[in-house]
mmCIF file of C-alpha atoms in Angstrom:
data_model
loop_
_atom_site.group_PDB
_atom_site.id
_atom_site.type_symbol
_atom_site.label_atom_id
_atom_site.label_comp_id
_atom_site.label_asym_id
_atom_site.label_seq_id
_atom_site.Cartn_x
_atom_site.Cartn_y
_atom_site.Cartn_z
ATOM 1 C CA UNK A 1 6.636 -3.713 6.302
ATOM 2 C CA UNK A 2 3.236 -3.649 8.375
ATOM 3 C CA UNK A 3 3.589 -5.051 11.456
ATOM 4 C CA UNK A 4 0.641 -6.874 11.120
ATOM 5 C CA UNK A 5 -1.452 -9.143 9.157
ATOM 6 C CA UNK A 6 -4.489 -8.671 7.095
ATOM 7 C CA UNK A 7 -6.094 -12.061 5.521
ATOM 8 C CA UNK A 8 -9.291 -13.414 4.586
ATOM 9 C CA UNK A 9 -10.809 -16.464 3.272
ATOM 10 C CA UNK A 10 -10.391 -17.285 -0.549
ATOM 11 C CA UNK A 11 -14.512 -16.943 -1.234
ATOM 12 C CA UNK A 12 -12.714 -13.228 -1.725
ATOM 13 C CA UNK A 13 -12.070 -14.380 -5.120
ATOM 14 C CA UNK A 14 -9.728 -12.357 -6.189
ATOM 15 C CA UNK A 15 -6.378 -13.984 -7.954
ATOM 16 C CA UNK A 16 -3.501 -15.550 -6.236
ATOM 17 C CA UNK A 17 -1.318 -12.961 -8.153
ATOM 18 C CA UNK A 18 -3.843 -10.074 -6.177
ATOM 19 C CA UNK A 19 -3.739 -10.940 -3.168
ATOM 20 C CA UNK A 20 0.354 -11.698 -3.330
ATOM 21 C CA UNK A 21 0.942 -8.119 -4.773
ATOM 22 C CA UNK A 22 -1.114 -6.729 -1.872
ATOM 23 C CA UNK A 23 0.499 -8.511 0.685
ATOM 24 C CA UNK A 24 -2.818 -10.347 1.524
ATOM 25 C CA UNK A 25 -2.967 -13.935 2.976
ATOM 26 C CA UNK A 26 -5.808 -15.549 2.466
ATOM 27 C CA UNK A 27 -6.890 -19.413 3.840
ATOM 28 C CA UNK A 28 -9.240 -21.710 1.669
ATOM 29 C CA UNK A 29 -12.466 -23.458 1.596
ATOM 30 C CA UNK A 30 -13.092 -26.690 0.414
ATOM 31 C CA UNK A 31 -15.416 -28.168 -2.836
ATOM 32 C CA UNK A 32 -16.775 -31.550 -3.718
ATOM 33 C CA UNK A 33 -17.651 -32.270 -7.340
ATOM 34 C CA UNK A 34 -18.904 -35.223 -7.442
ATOM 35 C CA UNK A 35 -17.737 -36.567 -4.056
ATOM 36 C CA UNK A 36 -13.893 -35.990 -4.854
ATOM 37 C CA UNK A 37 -12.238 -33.196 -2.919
ATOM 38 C CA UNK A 38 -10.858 -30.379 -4.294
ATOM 39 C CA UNK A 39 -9.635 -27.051 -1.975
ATOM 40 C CA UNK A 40 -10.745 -23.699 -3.216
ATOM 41 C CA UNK A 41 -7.778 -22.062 -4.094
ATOM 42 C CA UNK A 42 -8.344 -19.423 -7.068
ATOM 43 C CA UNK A 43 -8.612 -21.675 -9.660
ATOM 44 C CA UNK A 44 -5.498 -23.873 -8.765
ATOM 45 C CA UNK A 45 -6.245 -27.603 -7.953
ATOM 46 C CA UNK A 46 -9.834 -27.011 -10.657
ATOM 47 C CA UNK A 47 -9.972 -24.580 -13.519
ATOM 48 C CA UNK A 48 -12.724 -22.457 -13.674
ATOM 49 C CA UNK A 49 -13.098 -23.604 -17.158
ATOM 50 C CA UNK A 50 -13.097 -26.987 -15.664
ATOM 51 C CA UNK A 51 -15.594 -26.713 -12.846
ATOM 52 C CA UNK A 52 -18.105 -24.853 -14.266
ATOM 53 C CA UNK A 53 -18.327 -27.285 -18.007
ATOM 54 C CA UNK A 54 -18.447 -30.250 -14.758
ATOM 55 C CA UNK A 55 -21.636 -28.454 -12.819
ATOM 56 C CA UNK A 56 -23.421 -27.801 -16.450
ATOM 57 C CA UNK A 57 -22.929 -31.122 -17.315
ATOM 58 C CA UNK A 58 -24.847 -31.817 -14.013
ATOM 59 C CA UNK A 59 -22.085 -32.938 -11.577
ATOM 60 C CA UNK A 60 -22.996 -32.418 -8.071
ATOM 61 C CA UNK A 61 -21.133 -29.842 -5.760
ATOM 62 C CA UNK A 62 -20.715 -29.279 -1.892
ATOM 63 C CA UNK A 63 -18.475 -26.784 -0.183
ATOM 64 C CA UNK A 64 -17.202 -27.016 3.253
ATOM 65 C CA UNK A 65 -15.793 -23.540 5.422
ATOM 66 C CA UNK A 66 -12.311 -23.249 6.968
ATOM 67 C CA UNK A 67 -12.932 -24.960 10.261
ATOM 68 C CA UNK A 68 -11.386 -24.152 13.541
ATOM 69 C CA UNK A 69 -8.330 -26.138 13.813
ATOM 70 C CA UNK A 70 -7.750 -25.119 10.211
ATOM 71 C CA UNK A 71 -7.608 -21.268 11.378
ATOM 72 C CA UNK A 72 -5.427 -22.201 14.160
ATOM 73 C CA UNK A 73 -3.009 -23.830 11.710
ATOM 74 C CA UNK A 74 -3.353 -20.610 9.597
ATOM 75 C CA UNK A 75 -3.226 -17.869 12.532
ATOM 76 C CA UNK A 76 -0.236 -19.412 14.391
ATOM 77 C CA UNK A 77 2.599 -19.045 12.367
ATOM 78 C CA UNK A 78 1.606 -15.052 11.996
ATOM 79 C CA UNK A 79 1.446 -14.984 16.281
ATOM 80 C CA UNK A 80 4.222 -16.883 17.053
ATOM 81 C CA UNK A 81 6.713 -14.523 14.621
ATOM 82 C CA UNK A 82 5.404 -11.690 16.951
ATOM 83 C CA UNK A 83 2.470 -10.255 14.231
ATOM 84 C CA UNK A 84 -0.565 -9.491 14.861
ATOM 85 C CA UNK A 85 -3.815 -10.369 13.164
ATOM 86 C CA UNK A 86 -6.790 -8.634 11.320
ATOM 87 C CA UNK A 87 -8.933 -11.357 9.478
ATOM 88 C CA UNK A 88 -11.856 -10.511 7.525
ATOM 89 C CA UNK A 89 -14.780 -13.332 6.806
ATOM 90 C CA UNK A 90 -16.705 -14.094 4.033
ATOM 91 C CA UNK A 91 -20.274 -12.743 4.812
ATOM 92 C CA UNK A 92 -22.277 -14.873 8.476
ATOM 93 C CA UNK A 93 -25.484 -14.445 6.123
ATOM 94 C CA UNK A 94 -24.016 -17.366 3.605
ATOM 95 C CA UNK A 95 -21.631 -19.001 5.984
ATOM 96 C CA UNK A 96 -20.939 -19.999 9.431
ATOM 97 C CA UNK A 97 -16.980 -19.463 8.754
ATOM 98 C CA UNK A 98 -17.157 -16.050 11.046
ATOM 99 C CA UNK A 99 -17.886 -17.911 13.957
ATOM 100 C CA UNK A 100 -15.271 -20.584 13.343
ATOM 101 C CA UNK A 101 -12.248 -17.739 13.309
ATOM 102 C CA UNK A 102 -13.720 -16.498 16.249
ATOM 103 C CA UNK A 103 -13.147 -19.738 18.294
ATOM 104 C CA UNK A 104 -9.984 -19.962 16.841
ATOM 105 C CA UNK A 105 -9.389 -16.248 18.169
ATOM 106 C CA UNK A 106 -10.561 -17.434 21.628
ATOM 107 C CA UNK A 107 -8.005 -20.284 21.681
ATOM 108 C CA UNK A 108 -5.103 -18.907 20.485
ATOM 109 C CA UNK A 109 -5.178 -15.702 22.147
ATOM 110 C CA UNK A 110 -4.904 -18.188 25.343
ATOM 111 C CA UNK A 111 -1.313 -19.169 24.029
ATOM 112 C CA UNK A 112 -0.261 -16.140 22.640
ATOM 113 C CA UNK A 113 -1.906 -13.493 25.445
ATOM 114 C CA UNK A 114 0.279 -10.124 24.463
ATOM 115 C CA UNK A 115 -1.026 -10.587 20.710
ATOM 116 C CA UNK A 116 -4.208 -9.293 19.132
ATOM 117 C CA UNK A 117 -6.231 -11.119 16.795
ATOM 118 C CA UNK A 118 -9.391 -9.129 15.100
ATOM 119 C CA UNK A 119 -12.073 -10.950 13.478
ATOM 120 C CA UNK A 120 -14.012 -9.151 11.130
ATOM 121 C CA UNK A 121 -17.823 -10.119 9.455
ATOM 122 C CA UNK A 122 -17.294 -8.985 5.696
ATOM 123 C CA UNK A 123 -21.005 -8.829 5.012
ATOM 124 C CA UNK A 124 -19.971 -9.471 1.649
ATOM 125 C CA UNK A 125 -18.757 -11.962 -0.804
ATOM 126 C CA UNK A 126 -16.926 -12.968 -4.301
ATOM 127 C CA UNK A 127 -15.100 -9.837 -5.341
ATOM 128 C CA UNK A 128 -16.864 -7.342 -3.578
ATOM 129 C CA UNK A 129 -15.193 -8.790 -0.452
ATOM 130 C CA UNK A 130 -12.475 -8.703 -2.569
ATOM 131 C CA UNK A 131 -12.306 -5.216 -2.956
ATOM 132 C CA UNK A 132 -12.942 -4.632 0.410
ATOM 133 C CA UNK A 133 -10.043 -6.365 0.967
ATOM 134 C CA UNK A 134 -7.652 -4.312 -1.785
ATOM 135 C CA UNK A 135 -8.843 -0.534 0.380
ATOM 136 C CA UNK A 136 -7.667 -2.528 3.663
ATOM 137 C CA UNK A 137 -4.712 -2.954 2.088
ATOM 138 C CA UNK A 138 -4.620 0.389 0.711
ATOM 139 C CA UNK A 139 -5.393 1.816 3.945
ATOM 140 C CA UNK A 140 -2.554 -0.204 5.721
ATOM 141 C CA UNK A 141 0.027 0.837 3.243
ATOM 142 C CA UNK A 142 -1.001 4.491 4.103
ATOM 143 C CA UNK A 143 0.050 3.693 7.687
ATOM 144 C CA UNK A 144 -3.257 2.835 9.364
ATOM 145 C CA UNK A 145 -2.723 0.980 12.397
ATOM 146 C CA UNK A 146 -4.834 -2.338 13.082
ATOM 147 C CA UNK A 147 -7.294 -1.008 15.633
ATOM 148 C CA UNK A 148 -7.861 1.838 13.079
ATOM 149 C CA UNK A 149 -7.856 -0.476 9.998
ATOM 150 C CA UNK A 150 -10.388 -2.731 12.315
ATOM 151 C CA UNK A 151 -12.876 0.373 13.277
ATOM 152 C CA UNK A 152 -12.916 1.364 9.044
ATOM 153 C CA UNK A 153 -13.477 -1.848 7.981
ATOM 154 C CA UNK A 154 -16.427 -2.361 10.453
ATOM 155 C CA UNK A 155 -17.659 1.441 9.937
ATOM 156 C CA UNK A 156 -17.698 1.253 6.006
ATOM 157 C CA UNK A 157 -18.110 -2.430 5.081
ATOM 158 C CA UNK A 158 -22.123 -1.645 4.483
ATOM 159 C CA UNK A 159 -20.636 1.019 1.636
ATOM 160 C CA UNK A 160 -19.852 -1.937 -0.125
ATOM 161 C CA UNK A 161 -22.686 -3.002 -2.821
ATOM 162 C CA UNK A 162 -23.287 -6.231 -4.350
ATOM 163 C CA UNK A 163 -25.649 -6.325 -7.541
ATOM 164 C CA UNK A 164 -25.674 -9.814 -9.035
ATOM 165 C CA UNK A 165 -27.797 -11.419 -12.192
ATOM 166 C CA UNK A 166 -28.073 -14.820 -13.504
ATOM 167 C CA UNK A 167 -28.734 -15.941 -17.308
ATOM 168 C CA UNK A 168 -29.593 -19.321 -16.113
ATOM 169 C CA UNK A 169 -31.915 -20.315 -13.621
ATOM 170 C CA UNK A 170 -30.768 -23.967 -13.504
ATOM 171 C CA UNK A 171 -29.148 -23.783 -10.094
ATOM 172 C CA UNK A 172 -31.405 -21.622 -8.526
ATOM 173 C CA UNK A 173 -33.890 -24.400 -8.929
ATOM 174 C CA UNK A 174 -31.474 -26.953 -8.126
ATOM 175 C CA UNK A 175 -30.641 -25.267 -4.714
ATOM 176 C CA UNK A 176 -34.072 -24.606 -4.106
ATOM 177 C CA UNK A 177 -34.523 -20.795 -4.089
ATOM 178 C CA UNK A 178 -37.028 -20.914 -6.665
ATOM 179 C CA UNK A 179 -39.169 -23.808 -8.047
ATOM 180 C CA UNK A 180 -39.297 -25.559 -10.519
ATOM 181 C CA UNK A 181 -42.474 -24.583 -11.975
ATOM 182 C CA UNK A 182 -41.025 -20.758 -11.428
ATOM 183 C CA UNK A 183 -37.333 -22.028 -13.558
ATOM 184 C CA UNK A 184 -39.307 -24.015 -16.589
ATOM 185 C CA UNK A 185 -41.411 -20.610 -16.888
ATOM 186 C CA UNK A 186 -38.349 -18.087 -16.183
ATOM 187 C CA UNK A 187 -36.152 -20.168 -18.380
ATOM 188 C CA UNK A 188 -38.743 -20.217 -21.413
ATOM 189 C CA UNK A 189 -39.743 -16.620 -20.847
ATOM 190 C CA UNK A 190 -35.747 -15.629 -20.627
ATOM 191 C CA UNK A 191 -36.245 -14.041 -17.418
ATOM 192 C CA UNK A 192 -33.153 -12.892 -15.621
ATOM 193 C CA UNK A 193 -33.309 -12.244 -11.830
ATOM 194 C CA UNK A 194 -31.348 -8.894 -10.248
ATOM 195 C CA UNK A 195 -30.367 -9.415 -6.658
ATOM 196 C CA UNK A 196 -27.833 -7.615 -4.045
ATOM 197 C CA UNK A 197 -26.407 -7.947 -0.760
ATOM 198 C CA UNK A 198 -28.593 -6.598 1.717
ATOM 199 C CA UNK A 199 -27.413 -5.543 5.562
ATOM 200 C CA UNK A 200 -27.240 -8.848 6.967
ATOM 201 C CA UNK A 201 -24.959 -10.510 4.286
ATOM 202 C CA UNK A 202 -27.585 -12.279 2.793
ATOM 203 C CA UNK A 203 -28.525 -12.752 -0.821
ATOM 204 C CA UNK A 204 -31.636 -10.718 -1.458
ATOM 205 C CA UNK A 205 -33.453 -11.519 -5.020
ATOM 206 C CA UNK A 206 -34.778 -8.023 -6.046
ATOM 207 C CA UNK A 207 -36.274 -7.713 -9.311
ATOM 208 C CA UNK A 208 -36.809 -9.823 -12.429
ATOM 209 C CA UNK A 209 -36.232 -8.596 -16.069
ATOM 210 C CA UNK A 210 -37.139 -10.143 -19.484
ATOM 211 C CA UNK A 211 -33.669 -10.267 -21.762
ATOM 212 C CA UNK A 212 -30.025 -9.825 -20.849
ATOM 213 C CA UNK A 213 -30.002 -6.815 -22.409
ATOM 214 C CA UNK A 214 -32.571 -5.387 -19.960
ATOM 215 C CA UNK A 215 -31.165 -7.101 -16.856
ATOM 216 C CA UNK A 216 -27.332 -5.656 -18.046
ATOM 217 C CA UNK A 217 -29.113 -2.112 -18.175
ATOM 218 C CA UNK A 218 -30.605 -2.310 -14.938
ATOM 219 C CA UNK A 219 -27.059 -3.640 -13.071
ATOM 220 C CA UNK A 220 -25.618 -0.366 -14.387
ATOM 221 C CA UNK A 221 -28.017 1.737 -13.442
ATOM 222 C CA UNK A 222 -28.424 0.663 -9.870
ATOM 223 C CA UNK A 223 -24.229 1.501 -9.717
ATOM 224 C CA UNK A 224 -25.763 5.181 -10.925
ATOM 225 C CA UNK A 225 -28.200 5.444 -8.342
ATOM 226 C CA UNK A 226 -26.055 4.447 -5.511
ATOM 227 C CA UNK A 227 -22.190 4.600 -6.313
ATOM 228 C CA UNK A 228 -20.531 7.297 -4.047
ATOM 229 C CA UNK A 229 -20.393 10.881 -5.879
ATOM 230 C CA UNK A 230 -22.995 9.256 -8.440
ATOM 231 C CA UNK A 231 -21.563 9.493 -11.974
ATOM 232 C CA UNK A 232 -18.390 11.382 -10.662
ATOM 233 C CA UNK A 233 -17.616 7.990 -9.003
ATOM 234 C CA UNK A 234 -13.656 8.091 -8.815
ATOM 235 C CA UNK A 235 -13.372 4.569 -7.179
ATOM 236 C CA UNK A 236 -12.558 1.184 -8.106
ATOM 237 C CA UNK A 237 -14.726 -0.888 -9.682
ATOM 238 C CA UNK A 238 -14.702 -5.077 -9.523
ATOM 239 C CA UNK A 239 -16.517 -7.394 -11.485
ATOM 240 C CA UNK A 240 -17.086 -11.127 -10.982
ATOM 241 C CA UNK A 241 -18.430 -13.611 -13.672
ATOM 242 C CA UNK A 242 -19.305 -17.476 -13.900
ATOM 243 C CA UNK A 243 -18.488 -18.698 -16.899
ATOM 244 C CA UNK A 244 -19.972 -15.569 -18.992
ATOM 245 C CA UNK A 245 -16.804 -13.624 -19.123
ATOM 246 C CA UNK A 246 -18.951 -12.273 -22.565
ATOM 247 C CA UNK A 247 -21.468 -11.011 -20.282
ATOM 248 C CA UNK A 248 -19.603 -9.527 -17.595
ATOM 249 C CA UNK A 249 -17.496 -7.618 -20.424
ATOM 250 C CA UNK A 250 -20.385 -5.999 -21.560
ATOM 251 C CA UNK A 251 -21.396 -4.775 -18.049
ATOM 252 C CA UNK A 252 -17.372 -3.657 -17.706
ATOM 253 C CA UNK A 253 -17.915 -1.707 -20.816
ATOM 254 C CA UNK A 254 -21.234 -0.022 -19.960
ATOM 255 C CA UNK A 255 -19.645 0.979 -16.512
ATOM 256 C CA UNK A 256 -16.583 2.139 -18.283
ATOM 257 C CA UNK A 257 -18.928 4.364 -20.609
ATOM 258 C CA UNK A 258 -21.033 6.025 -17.956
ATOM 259 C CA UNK A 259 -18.130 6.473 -15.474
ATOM 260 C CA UNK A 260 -15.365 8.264 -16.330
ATOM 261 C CA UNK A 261 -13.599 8.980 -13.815
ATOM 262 C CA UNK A 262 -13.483 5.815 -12.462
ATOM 263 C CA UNK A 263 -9.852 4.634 -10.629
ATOM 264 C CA UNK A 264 -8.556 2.340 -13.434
ATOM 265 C CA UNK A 265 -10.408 -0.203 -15.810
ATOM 266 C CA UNK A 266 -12.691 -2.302 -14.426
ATOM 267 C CA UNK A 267 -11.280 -5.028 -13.245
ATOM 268 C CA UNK A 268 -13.143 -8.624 -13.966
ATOM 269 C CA UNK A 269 -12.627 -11.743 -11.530
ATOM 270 C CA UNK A 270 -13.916 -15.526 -11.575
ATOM 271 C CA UNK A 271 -16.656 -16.293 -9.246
ATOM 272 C CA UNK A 272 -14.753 -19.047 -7.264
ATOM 273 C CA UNK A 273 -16.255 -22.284 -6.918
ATOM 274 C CA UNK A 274 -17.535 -21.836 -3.609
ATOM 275 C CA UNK A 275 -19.700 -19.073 -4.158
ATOM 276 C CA UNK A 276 -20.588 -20.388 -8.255
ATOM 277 C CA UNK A 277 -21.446 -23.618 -6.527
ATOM 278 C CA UNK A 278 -24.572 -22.088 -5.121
ATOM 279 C CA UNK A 279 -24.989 -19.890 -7.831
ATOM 280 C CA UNK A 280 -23.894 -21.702 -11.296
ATOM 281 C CA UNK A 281 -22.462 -20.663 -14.296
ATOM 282 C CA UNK A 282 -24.168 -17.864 -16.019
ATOM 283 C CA UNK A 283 -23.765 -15.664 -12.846
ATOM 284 C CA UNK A 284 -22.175 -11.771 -13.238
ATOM 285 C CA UNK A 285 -21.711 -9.430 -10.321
ATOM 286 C CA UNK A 286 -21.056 -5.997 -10.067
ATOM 287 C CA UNK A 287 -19.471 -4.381 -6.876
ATOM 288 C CA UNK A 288 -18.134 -0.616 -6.225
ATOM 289 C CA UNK A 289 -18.772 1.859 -2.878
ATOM 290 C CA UNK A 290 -21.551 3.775 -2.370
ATOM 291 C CA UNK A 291 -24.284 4.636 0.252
ATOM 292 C CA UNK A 292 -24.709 2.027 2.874
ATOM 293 C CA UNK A 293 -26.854 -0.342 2.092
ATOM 294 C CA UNK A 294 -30.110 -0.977 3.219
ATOM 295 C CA UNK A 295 -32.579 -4.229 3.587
#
């Protein structure tokens, strides 16, 4: 067994069964739908099923990030049995949860000085975070200490793409990231926006495409243009879907088709609800390795 721990935050949204097989802890965020609390914990205290029929029907949403003393609750245990920490953060460009580990860090390292804690800035989220997380793991199991694990994770994290699309622009308007003369038009048009994760973490909308069956196209063919070793790509694959498991199947398929020697199936997650709170249902992503990305 490692003598060390690698966690994360839950917005890795992978499953509970995941994460457990991979020896991975992981610490929640919090939702509000409609006021009422729920924690963010893979689909456990809400169904997917569940949350996403509640936002359509237009209930309201509101997330909250671990806080401080909530990482120094979760860090603790791990220091005081004599183990030392590698955490990895959902991305600083959609969340201020990096810095919150970090002044956890700061305060526990006080009470436990001979222990290391490393705090890590995914630059990612959903389940390409996720499978960030599953090569850490692989990487530990090889024997990779923590300060190596550490220096790979923060030398290969940008290798980590991020190509989402929506099929409804509902909650883009509702969030404000595009109006709502821009939605009414989109949504009557049947315009589907393509956007990735660019260097900072941040959401980046990058084209717009007329039709699913374009947009679907497209999202595949950026994974040719970019995935490592192009359509010899012998990696995993992840994909992550809100409420459009449909959708995201057909995107598993076409990846499937055009990569062959990929490392197993594609394997298709739930958008948790912190992420699909911003982003609604209707929502697919499509993460794998390739070059590093760029702005």
């Amino acid at each position: 067994m490692s003598q060390y721990v690698l966690s994360c935050c839950s917005t890795a949204d992978l499953t509970r069964e995941h994460f457990e097989s991979r020896d991975i802890k992981y610490v929640c965020f919090h939702l509000y739908l409609n006021d009422v609390q729920y924690t963010d914990d893979l689909g456990e205290s809400i169904s997917y099923e569940d949350f996403y029929a509640a936002m359509a029907s237009g209930s309201s949403t509101k997330t909250s990030q671990v806080n401080v003393d909530e990482f120094v609750e979760f860090f603790r245990p791990f220091l005081a049995a004599g183990k030392d920490i590698l955490h990895v953060c959902l991305s600083s460009g959609l969340s201020g949860v990096y810095n919150a580990a970090n002044t956890a860090r700061t305060m526990l390292l006080a009470e436990f000085p001979q222990r290391r804690i490393y705090i890590v800035d995914s630059l990612g989220a959903s389940s390409g975070y996720g499978l960030l997380m599953d090569k850490l793991a692989d990487l530990r199991d090889e024997g990779m200490n923590i300060n190596e694990l550490c220096c790979w994770a923060e030398e290969n994290k940008l290798k980590l793409h991020h190509w989402f699309f929506s099929t409804d622009l509902t909650f883009y308007v509702r969030g404000g990231r595009i109006s709502k003369a821009s939605g009414w038009f989109g949504t009557i048009l049947n315009i589907c926006p393509l956007l990735n994760m660019d260097r900072l973490g941040h959401l980046i909308p990058r084209e717009k495409f007329r039709g699913k069956p374009k947009v679907i196209k497209e999202i595949v063919q950026r994974m040719v243009e970019h995935a490592q070793g192009g359509l010899e790509y012998a990696d995993k694959c992840y994909i992550s879907n809100a409420a459009c498991y449909e959708d995201a199947r057909l995107v598993a398929d076409a990846v499937e088709q055009r990569f062959p020697k990929l490392n197993g199936r594609v394997e298709i997650n739930h958008v948790g609800t912190t992420i699909g709170s911003h982003t609604g249902p209707g929502t697919v992503a499509l993460f794998f390795w390739g070059d590093e990305r760029e702005n």
